[in-house]
Amino acid sequence: MNTIIKKAIAAVVTASLCSFGMAKASENENGVKFAVQGDLVSSYIWRGMYQTGASFQPALAFSVAGFSLTAWGSTDFDGYQSSEGLANKEIDLTAAYTFGASGLTLSIADLWWAGQGANKYFNFKSHETAHHFEAGLAYTLPLEKFPLSLAWYTMFAGQDKDADGNQNYSSYVELNYPFSVKRVDLTATCGLIPYKTPQYYTNGFAVTNVALKGTTAIKITDSFSLPIFAQAIWNPRLEDAHLVFGFTLKP
């Protein structure tokens, strides 16, 4: 681990411990909730595909009743420039609505990962924009002993286009099953691409994300514990594998 990453981890942990108790998720009398948190990960893997190395990933969320707005980002430690060009920077904005206790959630997301220095964030012209607009539909089975969730995401507008400028409608399907073993919360994941899509480097149906994530916590004080996680990820389509470690900072 290089000096920059060591200093970043120390600064983030120190800031979190100092501010704990002052910056916590809040809920007012009308049921409006705000939440702030951030993950530090050893590498950033998206849907089974490597994006960049060690990264900090903050999130700011607002929710009321079944509606939520979330801003999520990822920034690596390469600085302004890297050996591969622009340093990684991603900003995702998601609006979602959960239909009561039905287990059904509908979402619309704006995904932008053009990188630090790319600028032109506010360029939304169809054939020029770097934004990817994606619709999602997720459902969790209403079974306490078998809480399997299924989600389908499709990019319906933005940069996801073929050489002729036509929308690819790239889609990704994911199944998640949470369970626990002693003090560790586990999630098994299987992600797949249903048809040919250049966005995921597939020529047809393909499995791109098989993963197992484990989460637990390290007790720091009587009132504060640090959640840590490790995730093993395999991408059969690209014949690639990853092992990610991270921790979460939240009130």
PDB file of C-alpha atoms in Angstrom:
ATOM      1  CA  MET A   1       0.000   0.000   0.000  1.00  0.00           C
ATOM      2  CA  ASN A   2       1.607   3.332  -1.033  1.00  0.00           C
ATOM      3  CA  THR A   3       2.046   6.417   1.153  1.00  0.00           C
ATOM      4  CA  ILE A   4      -0.846   8.315  -0.458  1.00  0.00           C
ATOM      5  CA  ILE A   5      -3.345   5.538   0.305  1.00  0.00           C
ATOM      6  CA  LYS A   6      -2.039   5.154   3.887  1.00  0.00           C
ATOM      7  CA  LYS A   7      -2.453   8.879   4.518  1.00  0.00           C
ATOM      8  CA  ALA A   8      -5.935   8.842   2.957  1.00  0.00           C
ATOM      9  CA  ILE A   9      -7.078   5.962   5.164  1.00  0.00           C
ATOM     10  CA  ALA A  10      -5.690   7.633   8.301  1.00  0.00           C
ATOM     11  CA  ALA A  11      -7.321  10.952   7.462  1.00  0.00           C
ATOM     12  CA  VAL A  12     -10.702   9.393   6.705  1.00  0.00           C
ATOM     13  CA  VAL A  13     -10.771   7.251   9.861  1.00  0.00           C
ATOM     14  CA  THR A  14      -9.660  10.159  12.051  1.00  0.00           C
ATOM     15  CA  ALA A  15     -12.280  12.490  10.583  1.00  0.00           C
ATOM     16  CA  SER A  16     -14.979   9.872  11.058  1.00  0.00           C
ATOM     17  CA  LEU A  17     -14.115   9.248  14.716  1.00  0.00           C
ATOM     18  CA  CYS A  18     -13.932  12.970  15.485  1.00  0.00           C
ATOM     19  CA  SER A  19     -17.245  13.767  13.839  1.00  0.00           C
ATOM     20  CA  PHE A  20     -19.186  10.749  15.052  1.00  0.00           C
ATOM     21  CA  GLY A  21     -22.235  11.811  16.975  1.00  0.00           C
ATOM     22  CA  MET A  22     -22.450  15.144  15.147  1.00  0.00           C
ATOM     23  CA  ALA A  23     -23.095  13.958  11.580  1.00  0.00           C
ATOM     24  CA  LYS A  24     -25.568  11.140  11.838  1.00  0.00           C
ATOM     25  CA  ALA A  25     -28.480  10.085   9.669  1.00  0.00           C
ATOM     26  CA  SER A  26     -31.561  12.027  10.647  1.00  0.00           C
ATOM     27  CA  GLU A  27     -35.297  11.594  10.487  1.00  0.00           C
ATOM     28  CA  ASN A  28     -37.729  14.415  11.132  1.00  0.00           C
ATOM     29  CA  GLU A  29     -41.322  14.263  12.314  1.00  0.00           C
ATOM     30  CA  ASN A  30     -42.625  13.821   8.765  1.00  0.00           C
ATOM     31  CA  GLY A  31     -40.594  10.667   8.171  1.00  0.00           C
ATOM     32  CA  VAL A  32     -38.045  12.386   5.932  1.00  0.00           C
ATOM     33  CA  LYS A  33     -34.666  10.681   6.204  1.00  0.00           C
ATOM     34  CA  PHE A  34     -31.162  11.810   5.250  1.00  0.00           C
ATOM     35  CA  ALA A  35     -28.147   9.521   5.261  1.00  0.00           C
ATOM     36  CA  VAL A  36     -24.441  10.110   4.686  1.00  0.00           C
ATOM     37  CA  GLN A  37     -21.788   7.432   4.349  1.00  0.00           C
ATOM     38  CA  GLY A  38     -18.663   6.487   2.419  1.00  0.00           C
ATOM     39  CA  ASP A  39     -16.797   3.320   1.473  1.00  0.00           C
ATOM     40  CA  LEU A  40     -13.066   2.937   0.998  1.00  0.00           C
ATOM     41  CA  VAL A  41     -12.338  -0.020  -1.296  1.00  0.00           C
ATOM     42  CA  SER A  42      -9.120  -1.702  -2.428  1.00  0.00           C
ATOM     43  CA  SER A  43     -10.433  -1.720  -6.005  1.00  0.00           C
ATOM     44  CA  TYR A  44     -13.637  -0.704  -7.751  1.00  0.00           C
ATOM     45  CA  ILE A  45     -15.450  -3.529  -9.540  1.00  0.00           C
ATOM     46  CA  TRP A  46     -18.722  -2.762 -11.353  1.00  0.00           C
ATOM     47  CA  ARG A  47     -21.008  -5.621 -12.304  1.00  0.00           C
ATOM     48  CA  GLY A  48     -18.037  -7.965 -12.486  1.00  0.00           C
ATOM     49  CA  MET A  49     -15.800  -5.596 -14.456  1.00  0.00           C
ATOM     50  CA  TYR A  50     -12.668  -3.882 -13.117  1.00  0.00           C
ATOM     51  CA  GLN A  51     -12.920  -0.085 -13.174  1.00  0.00           C
ATOM     52  CA  THR A  52      -9.946   1.220 -11.188  1.00  0.00           C
ATOM     53  CA  GLY A  53      -7.793   0.675  -8.096  1.00  0.00           C
ATOM     54  CA  ALA A  54      -8.257   1.909  -4.521  1.00  0.00           C
ATOM     55  CA  SER A  55     -11.166   4.355  -4.397  1.00  0.00           C
ATOM     56  CA  PHE A  56     -13.320   6.341  -2.014  1.00  0.00           C
ATOM     57  CA  GLN A  57     -17.060   6.089  -2.661  1.00  0.00           C
ATOM     58  CA  PRO A  58     -19.306   8.580  -0.835  1.00  0.00           C
ATOM     59  CA  ALA A  59     -23.106   8.499  -0.836  1.00  0.00           C
ATOM     60  CA  LEU A  60     -25.769  11.051   0.115  1.00  0.00           C
ATOM     61  CA  ALA A  61     -29.366   9.861   0.291  1.00  0.00           C
ATOM     62  CA  PHE A  62     -32.777  11.391   0.909  1.00  0.00           C
ATOM     63  CA  SER A  63     -35.959   9.395   1.350  1.00  0.00           C
ATOM     64  CA  VAL A  64     -39.575   9.921   2.308  1.00  0.00           C
ATOM     65  CA  ALA A  65     -42.298   7.268   2.303  1.00  0.00           C
ATOM     66  CA  GLY A  66     -41.386   4.995  -0.627  1.00  0.00           C
ATOM     67  CA  PHE A  67     -39.491   7.615  -2.635  1.00  0.00           C
ATOM     68  CA  SER A  68     -35.720   8.093  -2.519  1.00  0.00           C
ATOM     69  CA  LEU A  69     -33.007  10.189  -4.163  1.00  0.00           C
ATOM     70  CA  THR A  70     -29.392   9.040  -3.965  1.00  0.00           C
ATOM     71  CA  ALA A  71     -26.135  10.621  -5.097  1.00  0.00           C
ATOM     72  CA  TRP A  72     -23.251   8.140  -5.233  1.00  0.00           C
ATOM     73  CA  GLY A  73     -19.721   8.692  -6.430  1.00  0.00           C
ATOM     74  CA  SER A  74     -16.354   7.023  -6.842  1.00  0.00           C
ATOM     75  CA  THR A  75     -12.950   8.696  -7.038  1.00  0.00           C
ATOM     76  CA  ASP A  76      -9.627   6.874  -7.211  1.00  0.00           C
ATOM     77  CA  PHE A  77      -6.271   7.990  -5.821  1.00  0.00           C
ATOM     78  CA  ASP A  78      -4.490   8.699  -9.119  1.00  0.00           C
ATOM     79  CA  GLY A  79      -5.035  12.447  -8.820  1.00  0.00           C
ATOM     80  CA  TYR A  80      -5.729  14.629 -11.843  1.00  0.00           C
ATOM     81  CA  GLN A  81      -3.902  12.438 -14.357  1.00  0.00           C
ATOM     82  CA  SER A  82      -2.911   8.773 -14.466  1.00  0.00           C
ATOM     83  CA  SER A  83      -0.753   6.613 -16.718  1.00  0.00           C
ATOM     84  CA  GLU A  84      -3.917   5.544 -18.543  1.00  0.00           C
ATOM     85  CA  GLY A  85      -5.236   9.061 -19.140  1.00  0.00           C
ATOM     86  CA  LEU A  86      -7.921  10.702 -17.024  1.00  0.00           C
ATOM     87  CA  ALA A  87      -8.201   9.719 -13.372  1.00  0.00           C
ATOM     88  CA  ASN A  88     -11.338   7.764 -12.556  1.00  0.00           C
ATOM     89  CA  LYS A  89     -14.329   9.786 -11.356  1.00  0.00           C
ATOM     90  CA  GLU A  90     -17.927   8.595 -11.363  1.00  0.00           C
ATOM     91  CA  ILE A  91     -21.124  10.311 -10.259  1.00  0.00           C
ATOM     92  CA  ASP A  92     -24.427   8.410 -10.249  1.00  0.00           C
ATOM     93  CA  LEU A  93     -27.791   9.997  -9.444  1.00  0.00           C
ATOM     94  CA  THR A  94     -30.727   7.669  -8.778  1.00  0.00           C
ATOM     95  CA  ALA A  95     -34.417   8.283  -8.159  1.00  0.00           C
ATOM     96  CA  ALA A  96     -36.381   5.274  -6.932  1.00  0.00           C
ATOM     97  CA  TYR A  97     -39.827   4.388  -5.689  1.00  0.00           C
ATOM     98  CA  THR A  98     -40.763   1.301  -3.681  1.00  0.00           C
ATOM     99  CA  PHE A  99     -44.387   0.247  -3.951  1.00  0.00           C
ATOM    100  CA  GLY A 100     -45.386  -0.292  -0.327  1.00  0.00           C
ATOM    101  CA  ALA A 101     -44.776  -3.797   0.995  1.00  0.00           C
ATOM    102  CA  SER A 102     -44.982  -5.331  -2.484  1.00  0.00           C
ATOM    103  CA  GLY A 103     -41.209  -5.765  -2.693  1.00  0.00           C
ATOM    104  CA  LEU A 104     -41.205  -3.961  -6.049  1.00  0.00           C
ATOM    105  CA  THR A 105     -38.900  -0.990  -6.728  1.00  0.00           C
ATOM    106  CA  LEU A 106     -38.697   1.139  -9.871  1.00  0.00           C
ATOM    107  CA  SER A 107     -35.631   3.320 -10.462  1.00  0.00           C
ATOM    108  CA  ILE A 108     -34.194   5.791 -12.965  1.00  0.00           C
ATOM    109  CA  ALA A 109     -30.462   6.520 -12.865  1.00  0.00           C
ATOM    110  CA  ASP A 110     -28.022   8.915 -14.495  1.00  0.00           C
ATOM    111  CA  LEU A 111     -24.586   7.248 -14.659  1.00  0.00           C
ATOM    112  CA  TRP A 112     -21.562   9.395 -15.526  1.00  0.00           C
ATOM    113  CA  TRP A 113     -18.003   8.036 -15.472  1.00  0.00           C
ATOM    114  CA  ALA A 114     -16.165  10.155 -18.030  1.00  0.00           C
ATOM    115  CA  GLY A 115     -13.273  10.803 -15.602  1.00  0.00           C
ATOM    116  CA  GLN A 116     -11.601  13.744 -13.884  1.00  0.00           C
ATOM    117  CA  GLY A 117     -10.847  16.513 -16.371  1.00  0.00           C
ATOM    118  CA  ALA A 118     -13.359  15.328 -18.985  1.00  0.00           C
ATOM    119  CA  ASN A 119     -15.637  18.246 -18.079  1.00  0.00           C
ATOM    120  CA  LYS A 120     -18.816  18.815 -20.145  1.00  0.00           C
ATOM    121  CA  TYR A 121     -20.901  17.212 -17.400  1.00  0.00           C
ATOM    122  CA  PHE A 122     -23.892  19.332 -18.426  1.00  0.00           C
ATOM    123  CA  ASN A 123     -23.791  18.249 -22.070  1.00  0.00           C
ATOM    124  CA  PHE A 124     -26.937  16.138 -22.492  1.00  0.00           C
ATOM    125  CA  LYS A 125     -27.124  16.109 -26.306  1.00  0.00           C
ATOM    126  CA  SER A 126     -28.074  12.617 -27.425  1.00  0.00           C
ATOM    127  CA  HIS A 127     -25.034  11.893 -29.602  1.00  0.00           C
ATOM    128  CA  GLU A 128     -22.496  13.892 -27.595  1.00  0.00           C
ATOM    129  CA  THR A 129     -23.262  13.241 -23.941  1.00  0.00           C
ATOM    130  CA  ALA A 130     -21.106  11.062 -21.684  1.00  0.00           C
ATOM    131  CA  HIS A 131     -24.121  10.242 -19.485  1.00  0.00           C
ATOM    132  CA  HIS A 132     -25.801   6.838 -19.483  1.00  0.00           C
ATOM    133  CA  PHE A 133     -29.486   6.839 -18.504  1.00  0.00           C
ATOM    134  CA  GLU A 134     -30.726   3.585 -17.049  1.00  0.00           C
ATOM    135  CA  ALA A 135     -34.089   2.250 -15.874  1.00  0.00           C
ATOM    136  CA  GLY A 136     -34.282  -0.488 -13.283  1.00  0.00           C
ATOM    137  CA  LEU A 137     -36.924  -2.798 -11.882  1.00  0.00           C
ATOM    138  CA  ALA A 138     -36.187  -4.813  -8.738  1.00  0.00           C
ATOM    139  CA  TYR A 139     -38.268  -7.311  -6.799  1.00  0.00           C
ATOM    140  CA  THR A 140     -37.633  -9.072  -3.490  1.00  0.00           C
ATOM    141  CA  LEU A 141     -39.540 -12.248  -2.746  1.00  0.00           C
ATOM    142  CA  PRO A 142     -41.896 -11.778   0.240  1.00  0.00           C
ATOM    143  CA  LEU A 143     -40.426 -14.802   2.015  1.00  0.00           C
ATOM    144  CA  GLU A 144     -38.612 -14.237   5.285  1.00  0.00           C
ATOM    145  CA  LYS A 145     -36.642 -17.474   4.975  1.00  0.00           C
ATOM    146  CA  PHE A 146     -35.846 -16.970   1.277  1.00  0.00           C
ATOM    147  CA  PRO A 147     -35.385 -13.208   0.605  1.00  0.00           C
ATOM    148  CA  LEU A 148     -34.065 -13.586  -2.940  1.00  0.00           C
ATOM    149  CA  SER A 149     -34.045 -10.361  -4.946  1.00  0.00           C
ATOM    150  CA  LEU A 150     -34.026  -9.967  -8.720  1.00  0.00           C
ATOM    151  CA  ALA A 151     -33.251  -6.802 -10.679  1.00  0.00           C
ATOM    152  CA  TRP A 152     -33.196  -5.839 -14.367  1.00  0.00           C
ATOM    153  CA  TYR A 153     -31.407  -2.694 -15.564  1.00  0.00           C
ATOM    154  CA  THR A 154     -31.552  -1.277 -19.105  1.00  0.00           C
ATOM    155  CA  MET A 155     -29.743   1.756 -20.522  1.00  0.00           C
ATOM    156  CA  PHE A 156     -32.397   3.570 -22.539  1.00  0.00           C
ATOM    157  CA  ALA A 157     -30.654   6.828 -23.494  1.00  0.00           C
ATOM    158  CA  GLY A 158     -27.293   8.554 -23.513  1.00  0.00           C
ATOM    159  CA  GLN A 159     -23.861   7.360 -24.608  1.00  0.00           C
ATOM    160  CA  ASP A 160     -24.758   3.671 -24.929  1.00  0.00           C
ATOM    161  CA  LYS A 161     -24.976   3.679 -28.745  1.00  0.00           C
ATOM    162  CA  ASP A 162     -23.653   1.594 -31.619  1.00  0.00           C
ATOM    163  CA  ALA A 163     -21.438   2.805 -34.480  1.00  0.00           C
ATOM    164  CA  ASP A 164     -24.508   4.049 -36.389  1.00  0.00           C
ATOM    165  CA  GLY A 165     -25.750   6.108 -33.443  1.00  0.00           C
ATOM    166  CA  ASN A 166     -28.585   3.746 -32.502  1.00  0.00           C
ATOM    167  CA  GLN A 167     -29.337   2.982 -28.858  1.00  0.00           C
ATOM    168  CA  ASN A 168     -27.960  -0.409 -27.740  1.00  0.00           C
ATOM    169  CA  TYR A 169     -30.362  -0.790 -24.810  1.00  0.00           C
ATOM    170  CA  SER A 170     -27.633  -2.596 -22.895  1.00  0.00           C
ATOM    171  CA  SER A 171     -29.145  -4.663 -20.077  1.00  0.00           C
ATOM    172  CA  TYR A 172     -27.895  -6.335 -16.930  1.00  0.00           C
ATOM    173  CA  VAL A 173     -29.779  -8.784 -14.701  1.00  0.00           C
ATOM    174  CA  GLU A 174     -28.742  -9.532 -11.125  1.00  0.00           C
ATOM    175  CA  LEU A 175     -29.886 -11.973  -8.446  1.00  0.00           C
ATOM    176  CA  ASN A 176     -28.912 -11.476  -4.792  1.00  0.00           C
ATOM    177  CA  TYR A 177     -29.442 -13.747  -1.820  1.00  0.00           C
ATOM    178  CA  PRO A 178     -28.547 -12.462   1.686  1.00  0.00           C
ATOM    179  CA  PHE A 179     -27.858 -14.791   4.595  1.00  0.00           C
ATOM    180  CA  SER A 180     -25.786 -14.882   7.775  1.00  0.00           C
ATOM    181  CA  VAL A 181     -23.217 -17.198   9.282  1.00  0.00           C
ATOM    182  CA  LYS A 182     -22.502 -16.427  12.939  1.00  0.00           C
ATOM    183  CA  ARG A 183     -21.450 -12.725  13.067  1.00  0.00           C
ATOM    184  CA  VAL A 184     -20.929 -12.337   9.317  1.00  0.00           C
ATOM    185  CA  ASP A 185     -23.635 -11.059   6.958  1.00  0.00           C
ATOM    186  CA  LEU A 186     -23.200 -12.639   3.536  1.00  0.00           C
ATOM    187  CA  THR A 187     -24.636 -11.912   0.094  1.00  0.00           C
ATOM    188  CA  ALA A 188     -24.382 -14.269  -2.865  1.00  0.00           C
ATOM    189  CA  THR A 189     -24.689 -12.589  -6.266  1.00  0.00           C
ATOM    190  CA  CYS A 190     -25.141 -13.766  -9.829  1.00  0.00           C
ATOM    191  CA  GLY A 191     -25.156 -11.147 -12.598  1.00  0.00           C
ATOM    192  CA  LEU A 192     -25.752 -11.872 -16.262  1.00  0.00           C
ATOM    193  CA  ILE A 193     -26.197 -10.193 -19.632  1.00  0.00           C
ATOM    194  CA  PRO A 194     -29.329 -11.412 -21.461  1.00  0.00           C
ATOM    195  CA  TYR A 195     -28.272 -10.504 -25.017  1.00  0.00           C
ATOM    196  CA  LYS A 196     -25.451  -9.026 -27.095  1.00  0.00           C
ATOM    197  CA  THR A 197     -24.227  -5.695 -25.747  1.00  0.00           C
ATOM    198  CA  PRO A 198     -20.864  -3.950 -26.330  1.00  0.00           C
ATOM    199  CA  GLN A 199     -21.212  -2.146 -22.977  1.00  0.00           C
ATOM    200  CA  TYR A 200     -20.440  -5.432 -21.202  1.00  0.00           C
ATOM    201  CA  TYR A 201     -18.210  -6.953 -23.921  1.00  0.00           C
ATOM    202  CA  THR A 202     -20.663  -9.741 -24.752  1.00  0.00           C
ATOM    203  CA  ASN A 203     -21.828 -11.238 -28.046  1.00  0.00           C
ATOM    204  CA  GLY A 204     -24.917 -12.792 -26.504  1.00  0.00           C
ATOM    205  CA  PHE A 205     -26.104 -14.285 -23.229  1.00  0.00           C
ATOM    206  CA  ALA A 206     -23.250 -14.303 -20.698  1.00  0.00           C
ATOM    207  CA  VAL A 207     -22.614 -14.544 -16.964  1.00  0.00           C
ATOM    208  CA  THR A 208     -20.383 -11.636 -15.930  1.00  0.00           C
ATOM    209  CA  ASN A 209     -20.629 -11.402 -12.150  1.00  0.00           C
ATOM    210  CA  VAL A 210     -20.535 -14.254  -9.648  1.00  0.00           C
ATOM    211  CA  ALA A 211     -19.714 -12.944  -6.189  1.00  0.00           C
ATOM    212  CA  LEU A 212     -19.813 -13.591  -2.477  1.00  0.00           C
ATOM    213  CA  LYS A 213     -19.611 -10.640  -0.084  1.00  0.00           C
ATOM    214  CA  GLY A 214     -19.107 -10.866   3.663  1.00  0.00           C
ATOM    215  CA  THR A 215     -19.665  -7.966   6.084  1.00  0.00           C
ATOM    216  CA  THR A 216     -18.880  -7.696   9.788  1.00  0.00           C
ATOM    217  CA  ALA A 217     -17.766  -4.957  12.194  1.00  0.00           C
ATOM    218  CA  ILE A 218     -14.747  -4.080  14.305  1.00  0.00           C
ATOM    219  CA  LYS A 219     -15.661  -2.565  17.667  1.00  0.00           C
ATOM    220  CA  ILE A 220     -13.743   0.695  18.151  1.00  0.00           C
ATOM    221  CA  THR A 221     -15.516   2.114  21.215  1.00  0.00           C
ATOM    222  CA  ASP A 222     -18.654   1.226  23.182  1.00  0.00           C
ATOM    223  CA  SER A 223     -20.685   3.424  20.815  1.00  0.00           C
ATOM    224  CA  PHE A 224     -18.841   3.026  17.524  1.00  0.00           C
ATOM    225  CA  SER A 225     -18.032   0.021  15.350  1.00  0.00           C
ATOM    226  CA  LEU A 226     -16.341   0.067  11.951  1.00  0.00           C
ATOM    227  CA  PRO A 227     -18.110  -2.078   9.318  1.00  0.00           C
ATOM    228  CA  ILE A 228     -15.640  -3.976   7.125  1.00  0.00           C
ATOM    229  CA  PHE A 229     -16.273  -6.203   4.132  1.00  0.00           C
ATOM    230  CA  ALA A 230     -14.519  -8.520   1.709  1.00  0.00           C
ATOM    231  CA  GLN A 231     -15.876  -9.661  -1.629  1.00  0.00           C
ATOM    232  CA  ALA A 232     -14.711 -12.410  -3.974  1.00  0.00           C
ATOM    233  CA  ILE A 233     -15.805 -11.741  -7.559  1.00  0.00           C
ATOM    234  CA  TRP A 234     -15.540 -13.865 -10.695  1.00  0.00           C
ATOM    235  CA  ASN A 235     -16.355 -12.821 -14.272  1.00  0.00           C
ATOM    236  CA  PRO A 236     -16.723 -16.012 -16.360  1.00  0.00           C
ATOM    237  CA  ARG A 237     -17.219 -14.003 -19.567  1.00  0.00           C
ATOM    238  CA  LEU A 238     -13.882 -12.186 -19.259  1.00  0.00           C
ATOM    239  CA  GLU A 239     -12.182 -15.072 -17.388  1.00  0.00           C
ATOM    240  CA  ASP A 240     -11.248 -12.598 -14.668  1.00  0.00           C
ATOM    241  CA  ALA A 241     -11.388 -12.633 -10.854  1.00  0.00           C
ATOM    242  CA  HIS A 242     -11.087 -10.052  -8.073  1.00  0.00           C
ATOM    243  CA  LEU A 243     -10.836  -9.948  -4.295  1.00  0.00           C
ATOM    244  CA  VAL A 244     -11.939  -6.625  -2.785  1.00  0.00           C
ATOM    245  CA  PHE A 245     -11.579  -5.367   0.768  1.00  0.00           C
ATOM    246  CA  GLY A 246     -13.202  -2.243   2.149  1.00  0.00           C
ATOM    247  CA  PHE A 247     -14.748  -0.496   5.090  1.00  0.00           C
ATOM    248  CA  THR A 248     -17.755   1.778   5.517  1.00  0.00           C
ATOM    249  CA  LEU A 249     -17.859   5.079   7.383  1.00  0.00           C
ATOM    250  CA  LYS A 250     -21.308   6.072   8.603  1.00  0.00           C
ATOM    251  CA  PRO A 251     -22.935   7.474  11.744  1.00  0.00           C
TER     252      PRO A 251
END
